[in-house]
Amino acid sequence: MPYSVPKLTDFSSAALDAAAGELLFALEQESSAVSSENDWKNFRDRWMARKNGVLTQVNDLWLKAAPKDAKREVGQRVNELKAKVERSVDATLARIQGGPSSARLADERVDVTLPGIRRPLGAQHPVIKTMNEIIGVFRNLGYSVEEGPEIETDYYNFEALNFPPNHPARDTQDTLFIAGQDSKPLRDRLLLRTHTSPVQIRTMEKMKPPVRVICPGKVHRNDAPDATHSPIFHQVEGLAVDTNITFCDLKGTLDHAMKALFGSSVKTRFYPSFFPFTEPSADVQISCIFCGGTGTRDGGPCRNCKASGWIELLGCGMVDPNVYGFVDYDPKKVSGFAFGMGVERIAILKYGVDDIQLFFNGDVRFLEQFA
Ligand SMILES: [Zn+2]
C-alpha cells in the first residue's frame, strides 16, 4: 500500500510527531526504490507536484485543517517536512545520476599526458623577416612607417617625383601599366608602382615637416624573371625632411643602418649617381661581407664582389627642391634626404641565397630553412 496523507483529528505534539514520522519513513522508502531518471520524475511529482502532491495534501489536510491555537506549531512542522522532502528529492537525483555518469566519465576519460595533435607552426617569409629587420633599425632611429597603394597613378609614381615626360622609366619596357586607359590624361593613368617613392609624396602631402618615415612595400617592374631579376620585389624607402638636414646626416644614418644590418665591421662608401628626385644623388656600397672587403677569398678572387671588395646596395640623395614644389613645402626653409633599398637584395646577401626566384616559388623546402 503506498503512503497516503491521513486526515488529522488530533493536533497534539505527540500526534504530529507520529504523523511526521510516518511520512518521512514513506519518503525514505520511496526514495530508495528510485533507480532511473523516469522513476525519479514520478517520485518528484508524487511528493512535490503543486496539484495533489504529498506536500500539497499535507498543507491542505494538516495545516489548513488545524485549529487556530495549533496553527503555529503545525505550520513550523509542515515547513520542516517541506525542506526534508526537497532535500530528499535532490539527493535521490544525485544518487541515480552518480551511477550512470561515473560510467560515462570512465568512458570519456581523457589522458591529458598523451601528446596532442600538433599544428605545424608557420614562420616569417625571409623577405618579410628582412623587411621587418630593416624597419626595426629605422624605428630605433625614430622613423615611423607609412604605406601606400600598389596601383598608383602616373602622377605619384613619376610626375611628382620629378621624372621628365620622356624618361625611359615611363616606357612600358620598364613599367607595367594598367590596360585601357589611353583616354585618360597621362598623370591619371594607373600603373603598378615601380618603387615605393610615391608613398613619400603622399606622406609629404598630408604631413608638415619634420618628417621621418620609412615606406616598406611591394613594387613591380616589367622584368623577365632570372636569377637576379623578378617582376615583383620589395623595397624599403626612407625620407627625412626638416630644417638644416645635410648630406652628413644622410651618410651617418645609412652608415649606422648598414652596420646594424650587416655587423659593426662593415664600412660604407658613397658614389655619385643620378635619380630624378634627389640632387645630389649617390649609390651606397658596403664593404664585401664575404671577403671582409679584401676582394680575395679562399686564395682566389671573391665572387660576390667581383674582387672589388665592395658591394653596391642602395641609392640615396638629398631631396630635389623641385619635389618640394609638388607638396607645398618651402625649399628655402626645409631640406631632407631620401634613400631606398631592395629587400630581396639584402636578404640574398644576409642569407647567401643565389637565386631571387627562390623567394617567390613557394617551395617549402627552401622556406623551412628560415623557420
Ligand atoms: Zn668580396
Short mmCIF file of C-alpha atoms and ligand atoms in Angstrom, two decimals:
data_model
loop_
_atom_site.label_atom_id
_atom_site.label_comp_id
_atom_site.label_asym_id
_atom_site.label_seq_id
_atom_site.Cartn_x
_atom_site.Cartn_y
_atom_site.Cartn_z
CA MET A 1 0.00 0.00 0.00
CA PRO A 2 1.57 3.31 -0.99
CA TYR A 3 1.58 6.01 1.61
CA SER A 4 -1.31 8.41 1.65
CA VAL A 5 -1.61 11.52 3.78
CA PRO A 6 -4.04 10.88 6.63
CA LYS A 7 -6.55 13.40 7.87
CA LEU A 8 -5.64 14.57 11.36
CA THR A 9 -8.09 14.95 14.21
CA ASP A 10 -5.51 15.13 16.99
CA PHE A 11 -3.16 18.11 16.70
CA SER A 12 -1.13 17.45 19.85
CA SER A 13 2.66 17.40 19.60
CA ALA A 14 2.75 13.66 20.05
CA ALA A 15 0.21 13.05 17.33
CA LEU A 16 2.09 15.43 14.99
CA ASP A 17 5.37 13.60 15.75
CA ALA A 18 3.79 10.30 14.84
CA ALA A 19 2.24 11.60 11.61
CA ALA A 20 5.50 13.26 10.55
CA GLY A 21 7.47 10.10 11.36
CA GLU A 22 5.19 8.01 9.21
CA LEU A 23 5.53 10.46 6.31
CA LEU A 24 9.33 10.59 6.50
CA PHE A 25 9.52 6.79 6.65
CA ALA A 26 7.47 6.57 3.46
CA LEU A 27 9.65 9.25 1.87
CA GLU A 28 12.81 7.29 2.56
CA GLN A 29 11.35 4.03 1.31
CA GLU A 30 10.12 5.52 -1.92
CA SER A 31 13.39 7.36 -2.46
CA SER A 32 15.43 4.20 -2.13
CA ALA A 33 13.20 2.47 -4.70
CA VAL A 34 14.10 5.06 -7.35
CA SER A 35 16.58 3.59 -9.85
CA SER A 36 16.11 5.52 -13.09
CA GLU A 37 15.52 9.05 -14.21
CA ASN A 38 11.92 8.14 -15.05
CA ASP A 39 11.39 6.73 -11.55
CA TRP A 40 12.80 9.88 -10.15
CA LYS A 41 10.41 12.10 -12.12
CA ASN A 42 7.47 10.14 -10.81
CA PHE A 43 8.88 10.30 -7.32
CA ARG A 44 9.38 14.05 -7.53
CA ASP A 45 5.88 14.62 -8.87
CA ARG A 46 4.26 12.40 -6.30
CA TRP A 47 5.82 14.40 -3.49
CA MET A 48 6.13 17.87 -4.87
CA ALA A 49 3.52 18.33 -7.61
CA ARG A 50 1.61 21.51 -6.87
CA LYS A 51 -1.64 19.73 -7.69
CA ASN A 52 -2.23 16.87 -5.29
CA GLY A 53 1.42 16.14 -4.44
CA VAL A 54 2.04 14.80 -0.92
CA LEU A 55 3.23 18.22 0.26
CA THR A 56 0.13 19.90 -1.11
CA GLN A 57 -2.03 17.36 0.67
CA VAL A 58 -0.12 17.93 3.90
CA ASN A 59 -0.78 21.61 3.51
CA ASP A 60 -4.48 21.08 2.94
CA LEU A 61 -5.15 18.24 5.38
CA TRP A 62 -2.88 19.28 8.20
CA LEU A 63 -2.16 22.98 8.14
CA LYS A 64 -5.44 24.31 6.76
CA ALA A 65 -7.43 21.93 8.93
CA ALA A 66 -5.55 22.77 12.12
CA PRO A 67 -7.45 24.63 14.85
CA LYS A 68 -6.34 28.20 15.41
CA ASP A 69 -4.25 27.55 18.52
CA ALA A 70 -2.28 24.69 16.82
CA LYS A 71 -1.67 26.51 13.53
CA ARG A 72 1.69 27.95 14.57
CA GLU A 73 3.19 24.61 15.57
CA VAL A 74 1.68 22.74 12.62
CA GLY A 75 2.99 25.43 10.28
CA GLN A 76 6.50 25.04 11.60
CA ARG A 77 6.42 21.26 11.20
CA VAL A 78 5.00 21.44 7.72
CA ASN A 79 7.83 23.78 6.75
CA GLU A 80 10.37 21.33 8.15
CA LEU A 81 8.79 18.47 6.25
CA LYS A 82 8.77 20.51 3.08
CA ALA A 83 12.52 21.17 3.42
CA LYS A 84 13.19 17.49 4.08
CA VAL A 85 11.19 16.36 1.06
CA GLU A 86 13.02 18.83 -1.20
CA ARG A 87 16.38 17.65 0.09
CA SER A 88 15.40 14.02 -0.40
CA VAL A 89 14.25 14.64 -3.98
CA ASP A 90 17.56 16.40 -4.77
CA ALA A 91 19.63 13.71 -3.09
CA THR A 92 17.77 10.96 -4.93
CA LEU A 93 18.53 12.56 -8.27
CA ALA A 94 22.19 12.98 -7.34
CA ARG A 95 22.33 9.30 -6.37
CA ILE A 96 20.92 7.94 -9.63
CA GLN A 97 22.98 10.34 -11.75
CA GLY A 98 26.09 9.38 -9.83
CA GLY A 99 25.65 5.82 -11.08
CA PRO A 100 25.50 6.08 -14.87
CA SER A 101 27.53 9.26 -15.10
CA SER A 102 30.57 7.74 -13.44
CA ALA A 103 30.42 5.03 -16.10
CA ARG A 104 30.19 7.75 -18.70
CA LEU A 105 33.12 9.56 -17.10
CA ALA A 106 35.20 6.41 -17.32
CA ASP A 107 34.21 6.06 -20.98
CA GLU A 108 35.10 9.61 -21.81
CA ARG A 109 38.25 9.72 -19.77
CA VAL A 110 40.98 11.78 -21.43
CA ASP A 111 44.61 11.13 -20.75
CA VAL A 112 45.97 14.64 -20.65
CA THR A 113 49.52 13.34 -20.63
CA LEU A 114 49.20 11.92 -24.18
CA PRO A 115 50.88 14.07 -26.82
CA GLY A 116 48.37 16.31 -28.64
CA ILE A 117 47.87 16.90 -32.34
CA ARG A 118 50.46 19.49 -33.17
CA ARG A 119 49.72 22.00 -35.90
CA PRO A 120 52.95 22.91 -37.68
CA LEU A 121 53.95 26.41 -36.72
CA GLY A 122 54.34 28.92 -39.55
CA ALA A 123 57.32 31.22 -39.87
CA GLN A 124 58.01 34.59 -41.39
CA HIS A 125 58.98 34.55 -45.05
CA PRO A 126 62.66 35.51 -45.38
CA VAL A 127 61.70 38.64 -47.35
CA ILE A 128 59.23 39.77 -44.69
CA LYS A 129 61.73 38.88 -41.97
CA THR A 130 64.40 41.00 -43.64
CA MET A 131 61.93 43.82 -44.23
CA ASN A 132 60.98 43.80 -40.55
CA GLU A 133 64.65 43.88 -39.58
CA ILE A 134 65.23 46.95 -41.74
CA ILE A 135 62.10 48.59 -40.32
CA GLY A 136 63.36 47.80 -36.82
CA VAL A 137 66.67 49.57 -37.45
CA PHE A 138 64.92 52.78 -38.56
CA ARG A 139 62.22 52.56 -35.92
CA ASN A 140 65.01 52.73 -33.37
CA LEU A 141 66.15 55.96 -35.04
CA GLY A 142 62.69 57.47 -34.58
CA TYR A 143 61.24 56.79 -38.03
CA SER A 144 57.59 55.86 -38.39
CA VAL A 145 56.15 53.52 -41.02
CA GLU A 146 53.97 54.70 -43.90
CA GLU A 147 52.32 52.58 -46.57
CA GLY A 148 50.59 53.37 -49.84
CA PRO A 149 48.72 51.77 -52.75
CA GLU A 150 50.48 49.29 -55.05
CA ILE A 151 48.43 50.52 -58.00
CA GLU A 152 49.47 54.13 -58.47
CA THR A 153 48.82 56.97 -60.84
CA ASP A 154 51.49 58.21 -63.20
CA TYR A 155 51.42 61.44 -61.19
CA TYR A 156 52.57 59.89 -57.91
CA ASN A 157 54.88 57.33 -59.44
CA PHE A 158 56.66 59.69 -61.86
CA GLU A 159 55.49 63.28 -62.27
CA ALA A 160 55.61 64.42 -58.64
CA LEU A 161 58.98 62.69 -58.32
CA ASN A 162 60.44 64.95 -60.97
CA PHE A 163 60.63 62.36 -63.77
CA PRO A 164 60.69 64.28 -67.07
CA PRO A 165 57.93 63.29 -69.54
CA ASN A 166 60.19 61.18 -71.74
CA HIS A 167 62.17 59.47 -69.04
CA PRO A 168 62.86 55.84 -70.02
CA ALA A 169 61.24 54.56 -66.80
CA ARG A 170 57.91 55.74 -68.18
CA ASP A 171 58.30 53.32 -71.06
CA THR A 172 56.32 50.09 -70.97
CA GLN A 173 59.64 48.28 -71.27
CA ASP A 174 60.24 49.07 -67.60
CA THR A 175 56.81 49.72 -66.17
CA LEU A 176 53.64 47.62 -66.05
CA PHE A 177 50.75 49.89 -67.00
CA ILE A 178 47.11 49.00 -66.44
CA ALA A 179 45.47 48.45 -69.84
CA GLY A 180 42.76 50.52 -71.49
CA GLN A 181 43.49 53.98 -70.10
CA ASP A 182 44.57 55.80 -73.19
CA SER A 183 41.62 58.17 -72.92
CA LYS A 184 42.83 59.48 -69.55
CA PRO A 185 45.35 62.29 -69.21
CA LEU A 186 48.84 60.88 -68.66
CA ARG A 187 49.05 61.83 -64.98
CA ASP A 188 45.86 59.91 -64.12
CA ARG A 189 46.81 56.67 -65.82
CA LEU A 190 47.21 53.71 -63.49
CA LEU A 191 50.28 51.51 -63.23
CA LEU A 192 51.87 49.07 -60.82
CA ARG A 193 54.20 51.25 -58.79
CA THR A 194 57.85 50.77 -59.78
CA HIS A 195 59.18 51.98 -56.43
CA THR A 196 57.79 52.91 -53.02
CA SER A 197 58.71 56.58 -53.61
CA PRO A 198 55.06 57.59 -54.28
CA VAL A 199 54.46 56.97 -50.57
CA GLN A 200 56.96 59.74 -49.83
CA ILE A 201 54.91 62.19 -51.89
CA ARG A 202 51.67 61.03 -50.26
CA THR A 203 53.26 61.41 -46.83
CA MET A 204 54.52 64.92 -47.50
CA GLU A 205 51.08 65.89 -48.83
CA LYS A 206 49.46 65.05 -45.51
CA MET A 207 52.31 65.84 -43.08
CA LYS A 208 54.28 69.01 -42.46
CA PRO A 209 58.00 68.81 -41.58
CA PRO A 210 59.66 67.42 -39.54
CA VAL A 211 59.07 64.16 -41.40
CA ARG A 212 60.89 60.92 -40.69
CA VAL A 213 59.25 57.92 -42.36
CA ILE A 214 60.15 54.64 -43.93
CA CYS A 215 57.94 53.15 -46.60
CA PRO A 216 58.17 49.37 -46.97
CA GLY A 217 56.25 47.59 -49.70
CA LYS A 218 55.87 45.57 -52.86
CA VAL A 219 56.86 47.02 -56.23
CA HIS A 220 56.74 45.82 -59.85
CA ARG A 221 58.93 46.15 -62.91
CA ASN A 222 58.48 44.74 -66.36
CA ASP A 223 61.48 42.43 -65.96
CA ALA A 224 61.72 38.84 -67.16
CA PRO A 225 62.45 36.60 -64.19
CA ASP A 226 66.01 35.29 -63.86
CA ALA A 227 68.46 34.70 -61.02
CA THR A 228 68.79 38.41 -60.25
CA HIS A 229 65.54 39.88 -61.65
CA SER A 230 61.94 39.46 -60.66
CA PRO A 231 58.83 41.29 -61.92
CA ILE A 232 57.89 41.65 -58.25
CA PHE A 233 60.15 42.62 -55.39
CA HIS A 234 60.13 44.69 -52.21
CA GLN A 235 61.65 47.98 -51.22
CA VAL A 236 62.12 49.98 -48.09
CA GLU A 237 62.49 53.66 -48.72
CA GLY A 238 63.20 56.34 -46.19
CA LEU A 239 62.59 60.06 -46.07
CA ALA A 240 63.72 62.68 -43.59
CA VAL A 241 62.76 66.32 -44.07
CA ASP A 242 63.43 69.02 -41.51
CA THR A 243 65.36 72.27 -41.18
CA ASN A 244 69.14 72.03 -41.67
CA ILE A 245 69.34 68.42 -42.79
CA THR A 246 72.62 67.86 -44.61
CA PHE A 247 74.35 65.16 -46.60
CA CYS A 248 76.30 64.41 -43.40
CA ASP A 249 73.07 63.32 -41.70
CA LEU A 250 72.34 61.04 -44.66
CA LYS A 251 75.78 59.45 -44.52
CA GLY A 252 75.65 58.96 -40.76
CA THR A 253 72.16 57.46 -40.90
CA LEU A 254 72.93 54.96 -43.64
CA ASP A 255 76.34 54.03 -42.21
CA HIS A 256 74.64 53.25 -38.91
CA ALA A 257 71.85 51.29 -40.64
CA MET A 258 74.28 49.15 -42.67
CA LYS A 259 76.30 48.35 -39.53
CA ALA A 260 73.07 47.44 -37.72
CA LEU A 261 72.07 45.10 -40.57
CA PHE A 262 75.40 43.54 -41.52
CA GLY A 263 77.61 43.92 -38.45
CA SER A 264 79.69 46.71 -36.93
CA SER A 265 82.80 45.99 -39.01
CA VAL A 266 81.01 46.87 -42.27
CA LYS A 267 82.21 50.05 -43.98
CA THR A 268 80.20 52.21 -46.36
CA ARG A 269 81.16 54.47 -49.25
CA PHE A 270 79.13 56.83 -51.37
CA TYR A 271 79.44 57.13 -55.15
CA PRO A 272 77.93 59.91 -57.24
CA SER A 273 74.81 58.75 -59.05
CA PHE A 274 71.62 60.11 -60.56
CA PHE A 275 67.96 59.92 -59.57
CA PRO A 276 65.33 62.39 -60.83
CA PHE A 277 64.03 63.10 -57.31
CA THR A 278 67.31 63.65 -55.46
CA GLU A 279 70.16 66.12 -56.01
CA PRO A 280 72.92 65.29 -55.33
CA SER A 281 72.37 61.52 -55.57
CA ALA A 282 74.59 58.67 -54.53
CA ASP A 283 74.90 54.92 -54.70
CA VAL A 284 75.93 53.35 -51.44
CA GLN A 285 78.36 50.46 -51.34
CA ILE A 286 79.23 48.36 -48.33
CA SER A 287 82.49 46.55 -47.81
CA CYS A 288 82.03 42.96 -49.01
CA ILE A 289 80.69 40.85 -46.17
CA PHE A 290 82.01 37.66 -47.78
CA CYS A 291 85.70 38.60 -48.09
CA GLY A 292 85.81 41.32 -45.44
CA GLY A 293 86.49 43.92 -48.12
CA THR A 294 89.77 42.35 -49.25
CA GLY A 295 88.49 41.19 -52.63
CA THR A 296 90.05 37.76 -52.21
CA ARG A 297 88.60 34.64 -50.70
CA ASP A 298 90.00 31.09 -50.39
CA GLY A 299 93.14 32.18 -52.24
CA GLY A 300 91.23 33.46 -55.28
CA PRO A 301 89.18 36.48 -56.28
CA CYS A 302 85.94 36.94 -54.27
CA ARG A 303 82.96 36.01 -56.45
CA ASN A 304 80.47 38.09 -54.52
CA CYS A 305 82.16 41.44 -55.02
CA LYS A 306 83.96 40.54 -58.24
CA ALA A 307 87.21 41.03 -56.34
CA SER A 308 86.48 44.73 -55.77
CA GLY A 309 85.91 44.41 -52.02
CA TRP A 310 82.68 46.43 -52.31
CA ILE A 311 79.02 45.57 -52.91
CA GLU A 312 76.54 48.10 -54.24
CA LEU A 313 73.46 48.09 -52.09
CA LEU A 314 71.23 51.16 -52.21
CA GLY A 315 70.50 54.53 -53.68
CA CYS A 316 70.09 57.80 -51.86
CA GLY A 317 70.39 61.54 -52.09
CA MET A 318 69.21 64.94 -50.93
CA VAL A 319 65.57 65.53 -51.91
CA ASP A 320 65.48 67.61 -55.10
CA PRO A 321 63.97 71.06 -54.30
CA ASN A 322 61.66 70.59 -57.31
CA VAL A 323 59.91 67.78 -55.42
CA TYR A 324 59.00 70.15 -52.56
CA GLY A 325 57.13 72.24 -55.10
CA PHE A 326 54.67 69.38 -55.64
CA VAL A 327 53.81 69.04 -51.94
CA ASP A 328 53.73 72.65 -50.83
CA TYR A 329 56.94 72.61 -48.82
CA ASP A 330 59.16 75.69 -48.90
CA PRO A 331 62.56 74.60 -50.34
CA LYS A 332 64.15 77.70 -48.81
CA LYS A 333 63.19 76.56 -45.32
CA VAL A 334 63.47 72.77 -45.37
CA SER A 335 65.92 70.21 -46.61
CA GLY A 336 65.99 66.48 -46.43
CA PHE A 337 67.27 63.19 -47.72
CA ALA A 338 65.77 60.03 -49.14
CA PHE A 339 67.09 56.54 -49.65
CA GLY A 340 65.78 53.26 -50.96
CA MET A 341 66.89 49.67 -50.79
CA GLY A 342 65.75 46.39 -52.27
CA VAL A 343 64.69 43.94 -49.59
CA GLU A 344 65.43 40.81 -51.66
CA ARG A 345 68.92 42.11 -52.43
CA ILE A 346 69.66 42.46 -48.72
CA ALA A 347 68.08 39.08 -47.92
CA ILE A 348 70.21 37.47 -50.66
CA LEU A 349 73.36 38.87 -49.06
CA LYS A 350 72.36 38.11 -45.48
CA TYR A 351 71.30 34.52 -46.15
CA GLY A 352 73.61 33.64 -49.04
CA VAL A 353 70.72 32.91 -51.45
CA ASP A 354 71.86 32.58 -55.07
CA ASP A 355 68.59 33.00 -56.97
CA ILE A 356 65.93 35.66 -56.32
CA GLN A 357 63.25 33.34 -57.78
CA LEU A 358 63.56 31.10 -54.71
CA PHE A 359 61.79 33.77 -52.67
CA PHE A 360 58.68 33.57 -54.85
CA ASN A 361 58.45 29.91 -55.88
CA GLY A 362 56.79 28.92 -52.62
CA ASP A 363 58.97 25.84 -52.21
CA VAL A 364 58.56 24.81 -48.58
CA ARG A 365 61.96 23.09 -48.54
CA PHE A 366 63.57 26.45 -49.21
CA LEU A 367 61.35 28.40 -46.84
CA GLU A 368 61.75 25.90 -44.00
CA GLN A 369 65.40 26.86 -43.66
CA PHE A 370 64.32 30.22 -42.29
CA ALA A 371 61.83 28.88 -39.74
ZN ZN B 1 84.07 40.08 -51.60
#
